[in-house]
XYZ file of N, CA and C in Angstrom:
420
model
N 0.856 -1.175 0.000
C 0.000 0.000 0.000
C 0.894 1.228 0.000
N 0.662 2.127 -0.937
C 1.456 3.346 -0.987
C 0.959 4.328 0.061
N 1.790 5.336 0.327
C 1.408 6.346 1.316
C 0.136 7.067 0.882
N -0.033 7.294 -0.427
C -1.234 7.971 -0.926
C -2.490 7.148 -0.705
N -2.368 5.821 -0.743
C -3.520 4.946 -0.505
C -3.865 4.838 0.975
N -2.920 5.168 1.832
C -3.109 4.985 3.271
C -4.015 6.047 3.882
N -4.079 7.235 3.296
C -4.866 8.334 3.846
C -5.963 8.712 2.865
N -7.188 8.766 3.360
C -8.333 9.042 2.492
C -9.216 10.088 3.140
N -9.638 11.090 2.359
C -10.605 12.077 2.839
C -11.982 11.449 2.894
N -12.763 11.842 3.888
C -14.118 11.315 4.063
C -15.128 12.381 3.667
N -16.220 11.962 3.048
C -17.270 12.927 2.716
C -18.114 13.215 3.959
N -18.944 14.237 3.868
C -19.737 14.687 5.016
C -20.584 13.564 5.606
N -21.265 12.802 4.753
C -22.144 11.739 5.233
C -21.362 10.673 6.000
N -20.209 10.301 5.501
C -19.400 9.297 6.185
C -18.842 9.844 7.508
N -18.462 11.118 7.507
C -17.993 11.758 8.744
C -19.069 11.716 9.821
N -20.290 12.073 9.454
C -21.382 12.109 10.425
C -21.731 10.714 10.926
N -21.635 9.710 10.053
C -21.894 8.330 10.461
C -20.868 7.892 11.514
N -19.605 8.208 11.287
C -18.558 7.854 12.249
C -18.705 8.630 13.550
N -19.003 9.910 13.426
C -19.164 10.763 14.605
C -20.286 10.252 15.504
N -21.355 9.755 14.915
C -22.507 9.275 15.682
C -22.168 8.084 16.565
N -21.112 7.355 16.247
C -20.781 6.179 17.066
C -19.647 6.427 18.049
N -19.079 7.627 18.036
C -17.974 7.938 18.953
C -18.531 8.350 20.320
N -17.985 7.832 21.407
C -18.499 8.182 22.738
C -17.912 9.468 23.317
N -16.732 9.856 22.854
C -16.026 11.008 23.423
C -15.400 11.823 22.297
N -15.430 13.125 22.475
C -14.767 14.015 21.524
C -14.096 15.139 22.287
N -13.579 16.111 21.555
C -12.881 17.234 22.157
C -13.398 18.543 21.582
N -13.728 19.481 22.453
C -14.117 20.821 22.037
C -12.835 21.651 21.978
N -12.643 22.337 20.863
C -11.485 23.210 20.681
C -12.008 24.640 20.653
N -11.520 25.462 21.568
C -12.042 26.816 21.712
C -10.939 27.740 22.205
N -11.270 28.996 22.388
C -10.309 29.968 22.888
C -10.653 30.320 24.325
N -9.651 30.249 25.191
C -9.821 30.612 26.595
C -8.722 31.603 26.958
N -9.113 32.788 27.345
C -8.177 33.859 27.683
C -7.165 34.082 26.564
N -7.682 34.151 25.338
C -6.909 34.414 24.119
C -5.922 33.306 23.760
N -6.069 32.129 24.373
C -5.201 30.999 24.073
C -6.037 29.800 23.647
N -5.474 28.922 22.814
C -6.218 27.722 22.428
C -6.418 26.793 23.616
N -7.591 26.183 23.672
C -7.914 25.237 24.738
C -8.646 24.049 24.127
N -8.458 22.894 24.721
C -9.100 21.658 24.265
C -9.652 20.955 25.496
N -10.912 20.525 25.400
C -11.547 19.859 26.526
C -12.241 18.587 26.047
N -11.855 17.421 26.585
C -12.570 16.197 26.229
C -13.958 16.180 26.866
N -14.948 15.744 26.097
C -16.338 15.702 26.569
C -17.054 14.507 25.956
N -18.064 14.028 26.660
C -18.964 13.084 26.018
C -20.060 13.906 25.346
N -20.710 13.344 24.353
C -21.618 14.106 23.501
C -22.574 13.168 22.798
N -23.510 13.748 22.078
C -24.316 12.974 21.142
C -24.525 13.817 19.890
N -24.893 13.166 18.826
C -25.177 13.836 17.566
C -26.691 13.938 17.429
N -27.188 15.151 17.237
C -28.619 15.390 17.104
C -29.115 14.991 15.718
N -30.433 14.922 15.546
C -31.005 14.560 14.251
C -30.691 15.592 13.176
N -30.418 16.849 13.568
C -30.017 17.868 12.598
C -28.504 17.875 12.399
N -27.811 16.881 12.949
C -26.366 16.674 12.854
C -25.550 17.702 13.627
N -26.170 18.415 14.549
C -25.393 19.259 15.449
C -24.844 18.379 16.566
N -23.740 18.825 17.144
C -23.115 18.139 18.265
C -23.720 18.722 19.538
N -24.121 17.857 20.440
C -24.784 18.308 21.656
C -23.982 17.881 22.877
N -23.705 18.856 23.759
C -22.978 18.612 24.998
C -23.887 18.913 26.177
N -23.660 18.254 27.292
C -24.372 18.537 28.546
C -23.308 18.901 29.571
N -23.466 20.042 30.216
C -22.444 20.495 31.149
C -23.057 21.313 32.269
N -22.225 21.765 33.161
C -22.667 22.567 34.296
C -22.894 24.017 33.863
N -23.924 24.661 34.392
C -24.154 26.065 34.035
C -23.030 26.980 34.533
N -22.260 26.517 35.499
C -21.157 27.307 36.052
C -19.822 27.029 35.380
N -19.812 26.182 34.358
C -18.531 25.789 33.763
C -17.908 26.928 32.959
N -16.601 26.964 32.984
C -15.864 27.929 32.167
C -16.145 27.696 30.687
N -16.392 26.445 30.320
C -16.664 26.113 28.927
C -17.878 26.872 28.410
N -18.967 26.883 29.161
C -20.191 27.568 28.726
C -19.919 29.051 28.477
N -19.247 29.683 29.399
C -18.949 31.109 29.246
C -18.031 31.370 28.055
N -17.114 30.463 27.786
C -16.132 30.672 26.720
C -16.691 30.424 25.322
N -17.674 29.525 25.188
C -18.081 29.151 23.827
C -19.472 29.608 23.414
N -20.310 30.077 24.320
C -21.669 30.469 23.947
C -21.637 31.605 22.925
N -22.149 31.317 21.729
C -22.251 32.321 20.674
C -21.030 32.464 19.792
N -20.011 31.636 19.989
C -18.806 31.751 19.159
C -18.579 30.479 18.344
N -17.743 30.593 17.334
C -17.401 29.452 16.498
C -16.319 28.635 17.197
N -16.550 27.334 17.267
C -15.606 26.407 17.882
C -15.379 25.235 16.928
N -14.423 24.410 17.264
C -14.220 23.147 16.551
C -14.504 22.016 17.526
N -14.941 20.911 16.974
C -15.191 19.708 17.763
C -14.572 18.556 16.998
N -13.795 17.722 17.690
C -13.105 16.625 17.027
C -13.354 15.326 17.766
N -13.573 14.269 17.009
C -13.659 12.923 17.569
C -12.877 12.001 16.650
N -12.379 10.919 17.219
C -11.583 10.008 16.406
C -11.592 8.613 16.994
N -11.021 7.730 16.260
C -10.819 6.351 16.703
C -9.520 5.894 16.072
N -8.664 5.243 16.849
C -7.383 4.802 16.320
C -7.022 3.458 16.918
N -6.522 2.575 16.082
C -6.069 1.256 16.508
C -4.559 1.195 16.277
N -3.798 1.243 17.344
C -2.340 1.256 17.224
C -1.802 -0.037 16.620
N -2.456 -1.153 16.906
C -1.976 -2.442 16.397
C -2.037 -2.502 14.874
N -3.087 -1.963 14.290
C -3.230 -1.992 12.829
C -2.828 -0.682 12.176
N -2.479 0.302 12.994
C -2.127 1.637 12.503
C -3.210 2.177 11.581
N -4.448 2.090 12.054
C -5.575 2.563 11.252
C -6.549 3.321 12.148
N -7.372 4.138 11.529
C -8.361 4.872 12.289
C -8.942 6.008 11.476
N -9.658 6.883 12.152
C -10.289 8.016 11.488
C -10.347 9.202 12.438
N -10.547 10.364 11.857
C -10.701 11.593 12.621
C -11.712 12.474 11.903
N -12.637 13.061 12.661
C -13.664 13.951 12.109
C -13.629 15.260 12.890
N -13.706 16.370 12.164
C -13.739 17.698 12.778
C -14.999 18.419 12.320
N -15.755 18.940 13.279
C -16.935 19.760 13.022
C -16.594 21.179 13.455
N -16.856 22.142 12.585
C -16.640 23.544 12.921
C -17.963 24.269 12.789
N -18.353 24.998 13.842
C -19.616 25.718 13.802
C -19.839 26.536 15.060
N -20.911 27.294 15.035
C -21.253 28.163 16.162
C -21.835 27.334 17.309
N -21.368 27.618 18.510
C -21.866 26.959 19.725
C -22.861 27.890 20.405
N -23.982 27.334 20.832
C -24.976 28.125 21.555
C -25.560 27.308 22.699
N -25.845 27.983 23.784
C -26.517 27.339 24.915
C -27.998 27.240 24.578
N -28.585 26.094 24.818
C -30.018 25.886 24.592
C -30.774 26.603 25.702
N -31.595 27.594 25.322
C -32.332 28.380 26.322
C -33.837 28.143 26.276
N -34.345 27.560 25.203
C -35.774 27.299 25.104
C -36.175 26.225 26.116
N -37.128 26.516 27.025
C -37.499 25.546 28.073
C -38.008 24.217 27.510
N -38.795 24.243 26.444
C -39.321 22.999 25.870
C -38.192 22.163 25.263
N -37.269 22.825 24.599
C -36.131 22.120 24.014
C -35.233 21.553 25.118
N -35.035 22.316 26.158
C -34.229 21.846 27.290
C -34.875 20.616 27.919
N -36.173 20.644 28.087
C -36.891 19.498 28.654
C -36.740 18.268 27.764
N -36.887 18.445 26.463
C -36.727 17.326 25.525
C -35.325 16.739 25.624
N -34.314 17.616 25.646
C -32.935 17.152 25.698
C -32.596 16.507 27.036
N -33.295 16.895 28.096
C -33.073 16.273 29.403
C -33.374 14.780 29.362
N -34.261 14.384 28.444
C -34.640 12.974 28.316
C -33.911 12.266 27.181
N -33.599 12.996 26.105
C -33.032 12.338 24.929
C -31.611 12.766 24.608
N -31.107 13.785 25.283
C -29.779 14.308 24.980
C -28.679 13.486 25.621
N -27.461 13.977 25.524
C -26.335 13.229 26.085
C -26.388 13.204 27.609
N -25.840 12.165 28.170
C -25.686 12.106 29.614
C -24.316 12.674 29.951
N -24.111 12.989 31.190
C -22.809 13.482 31.620
C -22.172 12.437 32.512
N -20.876 12.324 32.442
C -20.174 11.388 33.310
C -20.017 11.969 34.704
N -20.243 13.264 34.805
C -20.167 13.940 36.099
C -21.595 14.152 36.603
N -21.821 14.018 37.906
C -23.155 14.337 38.411
C -23.395 15.850 38.267
N -24.488 16.207 37.597
C -24.787 17.617 37.354
C -26.135 17.986 37.931
N -26.183 19.143 38.561
C -27.432 19.706 39.034
C -27.741 20.897 38.137
N -28.941 20.951 37.574
C -29.333 22.034 36.669
C -28.433 22.119 35.447
N -28.221 21.008 34.788
C -27.350 20.955 33.614
C -27.848 21.880 32.507
N -26.911 22.343 31.700
C -27.245 23.097 30.496
C -26.773 22.285 29.294
N -27.403 22.550 28.163
C -27.018 21.895 26.920
C -26.400 22.927 26.001
N -25.338 22.519 25.328
C -24.675 23.365 24.347
C -24.755 22.654 23.007
N -25.214 23.374 22.007
C -25.327 22.831 20.648
C -24.242 23.460 19.785
N -23.514 22.616 19.060
C -22.522 23.079 18.096
C -23.049 22.741 16.709
N -23.330 23.768 15.913
C -23.823 23.558 14.550
C -22.760 22.844 13.724
N -23.203 21.975 12.830
C -22.256 21.263 11.969
C -22.076 22.031 10.659
N -21.504 23.231 10.764
C -21.300 24.080 9.598
C -20.326 23.473 8.599
N -19.132 23.192 9.059
C -18.103 22.555 8.227
C -17.779 21.218 8.870
N -17.839 20.157 8.078
C -17.537 18.812 8.574
C -16.479 18.209 7.662
N -15.333 17.868 8.237
C -14.254 17.250 7.460
C -13.753 16.029 8.203
N -13.160 15.122 7.468
C -12.616 13.934 8.104
C -11.641 13.220 7.206
N -10.914 12.343 7.841
C -9.992 11.508 7.078
C -9.847 10.161 7.751
N -9.491 9.205 6.941
C -9.307 7.839 7.411
C -7.884 7.418 7.097
N -7.249 6.792 8.073
C -5.923 6.225 7.889
C -6.081 4.720 7.822
N -5.708 4.172 6.696
C -5.770 2.719 6.540
C -4.429 2.151 6.967
N -4.464 1.080 7.688
C -3.248 0.497 8.242
C -2.181 0.234 7.202
N -0.976 0.602 7.541
C 0.172 0.342 6.657
C 1.164 -0.584 7.333
N 0.824 -1.055 8.528
C 1.711 -1.924 9.288
C 2.039 -3.160 8.459
N 3.284 -3.371 8.232
C 3.716 -4.562 7.486
C 3.706 -4.369 5.992
N 3.150 -3.280 5.473
C 3.119 -3.069 4.026
C 4.487 -2.577 3.566
N 4.877 -2.987 2.386
C 6.160 -2.560 1.818
C 5.969 -1.955 0.467
């Protein structure tokens, strides 16, 4: 397998399919004028936005509400040297509609941390890109 065959760009539909099965991703945002990355659990909404559940007091909510952020999820197998990575770029907003908040309380992502009065943050899937690395281990 040549190096060119080992790396493949993924189309939007394939990126979203992979993203839907990932349990954890990373929010990339700006904190105090510096880049910051925070691992989070999430779910993919029916409109293909990324949905997070967090504390209303979190620094993350204050830093990303109303701004464009990136969200990345991936899967990698070191033994086969293969995997994929998907990046979603879009505006993040806190869900403020009471009916939507109630719906998401039942169907949205769960948090690994115990949360009281959780808030939901939606990241629009404006730009979706991805790539797949096919294993080259042992190939000559």
